[in-house]
mmCIF file of C-alpha atoms in Angstrom:
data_model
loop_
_atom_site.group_PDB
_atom_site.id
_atom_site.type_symbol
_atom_site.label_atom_id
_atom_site.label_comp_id
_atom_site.label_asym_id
_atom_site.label_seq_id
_atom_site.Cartn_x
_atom_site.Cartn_y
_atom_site.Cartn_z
ATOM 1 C CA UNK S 1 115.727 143.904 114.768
ATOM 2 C CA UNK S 2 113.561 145.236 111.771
ATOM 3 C CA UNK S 3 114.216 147.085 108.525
ATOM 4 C CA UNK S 4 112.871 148.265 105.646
ATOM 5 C CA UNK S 5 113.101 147.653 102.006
ATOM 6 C CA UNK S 6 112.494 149.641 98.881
ATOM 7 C CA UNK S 7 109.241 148.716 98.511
ATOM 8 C CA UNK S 8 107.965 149.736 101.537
ATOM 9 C CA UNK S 9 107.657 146.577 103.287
ATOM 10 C CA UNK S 10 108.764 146.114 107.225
ATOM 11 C CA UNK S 11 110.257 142.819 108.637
ATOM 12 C CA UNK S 12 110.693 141.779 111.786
ATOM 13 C CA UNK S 13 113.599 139.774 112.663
ATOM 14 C CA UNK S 14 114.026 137.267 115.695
ATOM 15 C CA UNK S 15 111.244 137.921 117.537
ATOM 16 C CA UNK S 16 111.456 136.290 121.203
ATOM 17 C CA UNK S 17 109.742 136.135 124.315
ATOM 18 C CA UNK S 18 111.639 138.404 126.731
ATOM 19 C CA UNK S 19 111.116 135.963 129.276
ATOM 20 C CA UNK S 20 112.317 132.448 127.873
ATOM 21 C CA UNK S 21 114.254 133.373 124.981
ATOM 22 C CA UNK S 22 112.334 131.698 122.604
ATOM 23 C CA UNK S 23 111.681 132.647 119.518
ATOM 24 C CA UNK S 24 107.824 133.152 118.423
ATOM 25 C CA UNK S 25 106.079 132.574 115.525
ATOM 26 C CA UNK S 26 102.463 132.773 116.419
ATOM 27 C CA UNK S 27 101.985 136.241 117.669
ATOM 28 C CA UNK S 28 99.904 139.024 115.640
ATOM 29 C CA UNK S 29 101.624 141.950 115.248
ATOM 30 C CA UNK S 30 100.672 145.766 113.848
ATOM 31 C CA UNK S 31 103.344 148.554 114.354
ATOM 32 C CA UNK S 32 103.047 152.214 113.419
ATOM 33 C CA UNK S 33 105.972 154.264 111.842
ATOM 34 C CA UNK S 34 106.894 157.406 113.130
ATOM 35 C CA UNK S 35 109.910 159.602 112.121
ATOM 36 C CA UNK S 36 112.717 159.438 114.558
ATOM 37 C CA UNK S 37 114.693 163.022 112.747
ATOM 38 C CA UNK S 38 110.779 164.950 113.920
ATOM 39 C CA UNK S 39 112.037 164.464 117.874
ATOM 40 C CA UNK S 40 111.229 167.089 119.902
ATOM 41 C CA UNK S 41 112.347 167.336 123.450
ATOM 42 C CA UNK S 42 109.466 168.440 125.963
ATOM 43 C CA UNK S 43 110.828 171.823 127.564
ATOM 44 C CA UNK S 44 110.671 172.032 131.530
ATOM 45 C CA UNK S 45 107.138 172.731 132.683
ATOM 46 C CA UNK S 46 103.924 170.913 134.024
ATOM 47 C CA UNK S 47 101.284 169.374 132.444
ATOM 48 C CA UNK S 48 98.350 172.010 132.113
ATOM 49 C CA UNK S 49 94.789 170.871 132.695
ATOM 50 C CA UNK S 50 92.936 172.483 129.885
ATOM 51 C CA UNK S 51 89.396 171.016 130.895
ATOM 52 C CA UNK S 52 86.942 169.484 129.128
ATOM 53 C CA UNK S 53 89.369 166.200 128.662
ATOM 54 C CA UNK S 54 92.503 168.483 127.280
ATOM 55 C CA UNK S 55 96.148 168.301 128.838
ATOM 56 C CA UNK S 56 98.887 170.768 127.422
ATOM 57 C CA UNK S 57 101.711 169.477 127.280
ATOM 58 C CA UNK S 58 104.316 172.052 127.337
ATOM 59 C CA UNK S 59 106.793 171.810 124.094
ATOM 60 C CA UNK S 60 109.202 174.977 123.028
ATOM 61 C CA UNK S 61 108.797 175.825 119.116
ATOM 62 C CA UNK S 62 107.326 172.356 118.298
ATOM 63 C CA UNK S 63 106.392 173.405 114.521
ATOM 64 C CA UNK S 64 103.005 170.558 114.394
ATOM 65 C CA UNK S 65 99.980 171.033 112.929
ATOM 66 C CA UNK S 66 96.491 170.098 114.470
ATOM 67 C CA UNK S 67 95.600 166.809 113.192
ATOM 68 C CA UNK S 68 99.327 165.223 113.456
ATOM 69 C CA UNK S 69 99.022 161.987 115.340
ATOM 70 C CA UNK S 70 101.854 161.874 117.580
ATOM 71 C CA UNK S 71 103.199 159.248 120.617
ATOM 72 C CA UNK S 72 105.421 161.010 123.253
ATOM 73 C CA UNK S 73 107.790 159.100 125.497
ATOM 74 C CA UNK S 74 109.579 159.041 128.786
ATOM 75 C CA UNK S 75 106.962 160.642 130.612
ATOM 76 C CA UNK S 76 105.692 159.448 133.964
ATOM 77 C CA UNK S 77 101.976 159.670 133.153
ATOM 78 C CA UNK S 78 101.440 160.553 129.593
ATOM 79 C CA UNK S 79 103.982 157.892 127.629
ATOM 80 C CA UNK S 80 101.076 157.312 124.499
ATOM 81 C CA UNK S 81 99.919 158.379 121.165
ATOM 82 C CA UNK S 82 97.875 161.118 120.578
ATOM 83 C CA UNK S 83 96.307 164.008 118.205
ATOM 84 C CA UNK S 84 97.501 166.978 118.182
ATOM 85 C CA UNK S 85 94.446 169.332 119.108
ATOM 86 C CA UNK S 86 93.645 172.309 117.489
ATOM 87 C CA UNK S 87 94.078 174.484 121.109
ATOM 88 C CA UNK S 88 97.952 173.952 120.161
ATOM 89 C CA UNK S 89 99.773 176.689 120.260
ATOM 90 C CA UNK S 90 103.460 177.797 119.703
ATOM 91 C CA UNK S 91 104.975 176.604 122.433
ATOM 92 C CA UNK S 92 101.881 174.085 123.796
ATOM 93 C CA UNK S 93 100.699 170.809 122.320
ATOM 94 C CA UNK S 94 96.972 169.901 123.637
ATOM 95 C CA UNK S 95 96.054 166.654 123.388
ATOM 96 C CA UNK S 96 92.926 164.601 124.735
ATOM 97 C CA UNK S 97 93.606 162.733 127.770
ATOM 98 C CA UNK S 98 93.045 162.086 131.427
ATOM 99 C CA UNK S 99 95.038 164.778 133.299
ATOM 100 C CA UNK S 100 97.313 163.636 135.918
ATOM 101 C CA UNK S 101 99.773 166.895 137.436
ATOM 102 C CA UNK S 102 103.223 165.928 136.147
ATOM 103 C CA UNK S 103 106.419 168.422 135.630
ATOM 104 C CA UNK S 104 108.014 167.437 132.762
ATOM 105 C CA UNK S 105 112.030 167.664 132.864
ATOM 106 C CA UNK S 106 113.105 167.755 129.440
ATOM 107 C CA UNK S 107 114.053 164.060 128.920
ATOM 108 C CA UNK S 108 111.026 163.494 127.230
ATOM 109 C CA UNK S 109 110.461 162.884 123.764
ATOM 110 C CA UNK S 110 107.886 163.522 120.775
ATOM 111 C CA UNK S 111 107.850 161.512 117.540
ATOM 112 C CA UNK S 112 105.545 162.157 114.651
ATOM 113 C CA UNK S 113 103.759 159.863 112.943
ATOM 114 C CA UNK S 114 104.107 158.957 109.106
ATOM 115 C CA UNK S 115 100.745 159.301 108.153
ATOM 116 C CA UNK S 116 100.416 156.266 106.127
ATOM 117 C CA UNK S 117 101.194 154.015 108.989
ATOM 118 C CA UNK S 118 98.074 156.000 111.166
ATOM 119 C CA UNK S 119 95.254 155.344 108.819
ATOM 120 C CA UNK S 120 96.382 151.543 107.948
ATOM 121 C CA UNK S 121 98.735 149.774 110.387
ATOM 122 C CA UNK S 122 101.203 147.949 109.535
ATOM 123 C CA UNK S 123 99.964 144.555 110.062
ATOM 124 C CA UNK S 124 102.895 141.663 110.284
ATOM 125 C CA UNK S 125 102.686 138.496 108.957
ATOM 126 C CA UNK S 126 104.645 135.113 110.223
ATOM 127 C CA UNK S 127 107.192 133.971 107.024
ATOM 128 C CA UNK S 128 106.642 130.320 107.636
ATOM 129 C CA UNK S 129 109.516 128.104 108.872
ATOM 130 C CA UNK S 130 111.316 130.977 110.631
ATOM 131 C CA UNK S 131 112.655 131.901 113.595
ATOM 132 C CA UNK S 132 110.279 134.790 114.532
ATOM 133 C CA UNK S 133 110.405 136.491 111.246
ATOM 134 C CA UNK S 134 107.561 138.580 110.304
ATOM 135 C CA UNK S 135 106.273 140.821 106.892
ATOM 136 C CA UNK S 136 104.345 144.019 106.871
ATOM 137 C CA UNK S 137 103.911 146.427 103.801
ATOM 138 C CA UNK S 138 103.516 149.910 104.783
ATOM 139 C CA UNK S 139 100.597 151.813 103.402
ATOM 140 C CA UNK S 140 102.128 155.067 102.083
ATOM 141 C CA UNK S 141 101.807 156.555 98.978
ATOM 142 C CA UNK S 142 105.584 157.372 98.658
ATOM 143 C CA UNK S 143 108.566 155.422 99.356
ATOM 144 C CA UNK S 144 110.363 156.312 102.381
ATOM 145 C CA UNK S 145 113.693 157.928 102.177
ATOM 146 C CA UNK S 146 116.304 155.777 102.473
ATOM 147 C CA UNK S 147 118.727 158.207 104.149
ATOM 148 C CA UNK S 148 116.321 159.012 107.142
ATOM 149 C CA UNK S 149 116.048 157.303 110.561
ATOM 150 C CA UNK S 150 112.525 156.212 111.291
ATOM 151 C CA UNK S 151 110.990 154.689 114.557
ATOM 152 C CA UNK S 152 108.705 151.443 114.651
ATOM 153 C CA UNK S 153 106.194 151.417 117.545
ATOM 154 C CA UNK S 154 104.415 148.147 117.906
ATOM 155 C CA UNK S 155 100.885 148.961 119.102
ATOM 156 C CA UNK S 156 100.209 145.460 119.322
ATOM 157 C CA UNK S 157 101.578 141.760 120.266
ATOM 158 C CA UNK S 158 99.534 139.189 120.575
ATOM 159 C CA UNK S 159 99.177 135.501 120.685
ATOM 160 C CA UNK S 160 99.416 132.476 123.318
ATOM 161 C CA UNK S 161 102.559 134.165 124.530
ATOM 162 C CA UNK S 162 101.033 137.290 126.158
ATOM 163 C CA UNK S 163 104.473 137.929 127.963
ATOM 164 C CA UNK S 164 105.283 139.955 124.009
ATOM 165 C CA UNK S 165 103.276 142.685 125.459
ATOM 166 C CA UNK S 166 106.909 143.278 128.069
ATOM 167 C CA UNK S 167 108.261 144.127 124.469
ATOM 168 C CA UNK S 168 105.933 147.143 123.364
ATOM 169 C CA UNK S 169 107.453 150.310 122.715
ATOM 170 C CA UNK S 170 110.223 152.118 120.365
ATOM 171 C CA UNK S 171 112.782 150.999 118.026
ATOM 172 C CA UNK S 172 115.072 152.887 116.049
ATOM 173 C CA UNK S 173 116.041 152.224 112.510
ATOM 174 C CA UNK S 174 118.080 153.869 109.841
ATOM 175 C CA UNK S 175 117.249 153.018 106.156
ATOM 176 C CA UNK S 176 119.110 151.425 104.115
#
């Protein structure tokens, strides 16, 4: 579990090893924050192989701007976060990756980063004599509304307990 406050800062609450139960308290962690009301389901289509290191990735009306880091879900072969290239167009989001031929079904999902969270991490800190409880502050130059649903995506567990890495992925959150 993990929430935020009104001063921007992110906790992590309870974190264990998926394997043992434990909790852990000596892992590094460093999550970025995307927003979970910016989802955009992929429409039906293939992956395009642009060239040059480009996929398209076919998305109906998806409304982002070149530059907007992005991580897109559920996919088979392209479950990551990326930059949106400028190549986008209406109804196409290039991004730079390895092509691999994949027809998506419209399951998958898009989430856009807070751009804060891209530039600087959050980067978690252990509150001492807990049980897995960890601090970040979020580098944004506004607070984050309270009334919106954001995503955390830990980019990174680490520590004696490599097993974490099982727990990598999405979270949802509504504020408070």
């Amino acid at each position: 579990m993990w929430y935020i406050d009104t001063d921007n800062v992110v906790s992590v609450i309870g974190l264990r090893n998926v394997e043992t139960g434990a909790y852990v308290n000596n892992a590094t962690i460093t999550g970025i924050l995307y927003k979970s009301s910016a989802l955009r389901p992929i429409a039906d289509g293939p992956a395009v192989d642009k060239g040059s290191g480009l996929v398209g990735i076919p998305c109906t009306a998806h409304g982002l701007a070149s530059g907007v880091v992005i991580r897109i879900e559920r996919t088979i072969n392209y479950n990551a976060e990326y930059l949106v290239n400028a190549g986008s167009t209406v109804n196409e989001i290039v991004v730079t990756a390895t092509y691999t031929a994949e027809v998506f079904t419209g399951e998958e999902f898009i989430y856009e980063a807070i751009v804060g969270t891209i530039a600087a991490p959050v980067s978690f800190g252990y509150v001492s004599a807990s049980d897995g409880d960890y601090v970040g502050k979020i580098v944004y130059t506004s607070l984050l509304l309270q009334d919106e649903s954001y995503v955390l995506c830990l980019k990174e567990i680490s520590g004696s307990e490599q097993v974490l890495a099982k727990i990598v992925g999405i979270a949802g959150f509504q504020g408070l």
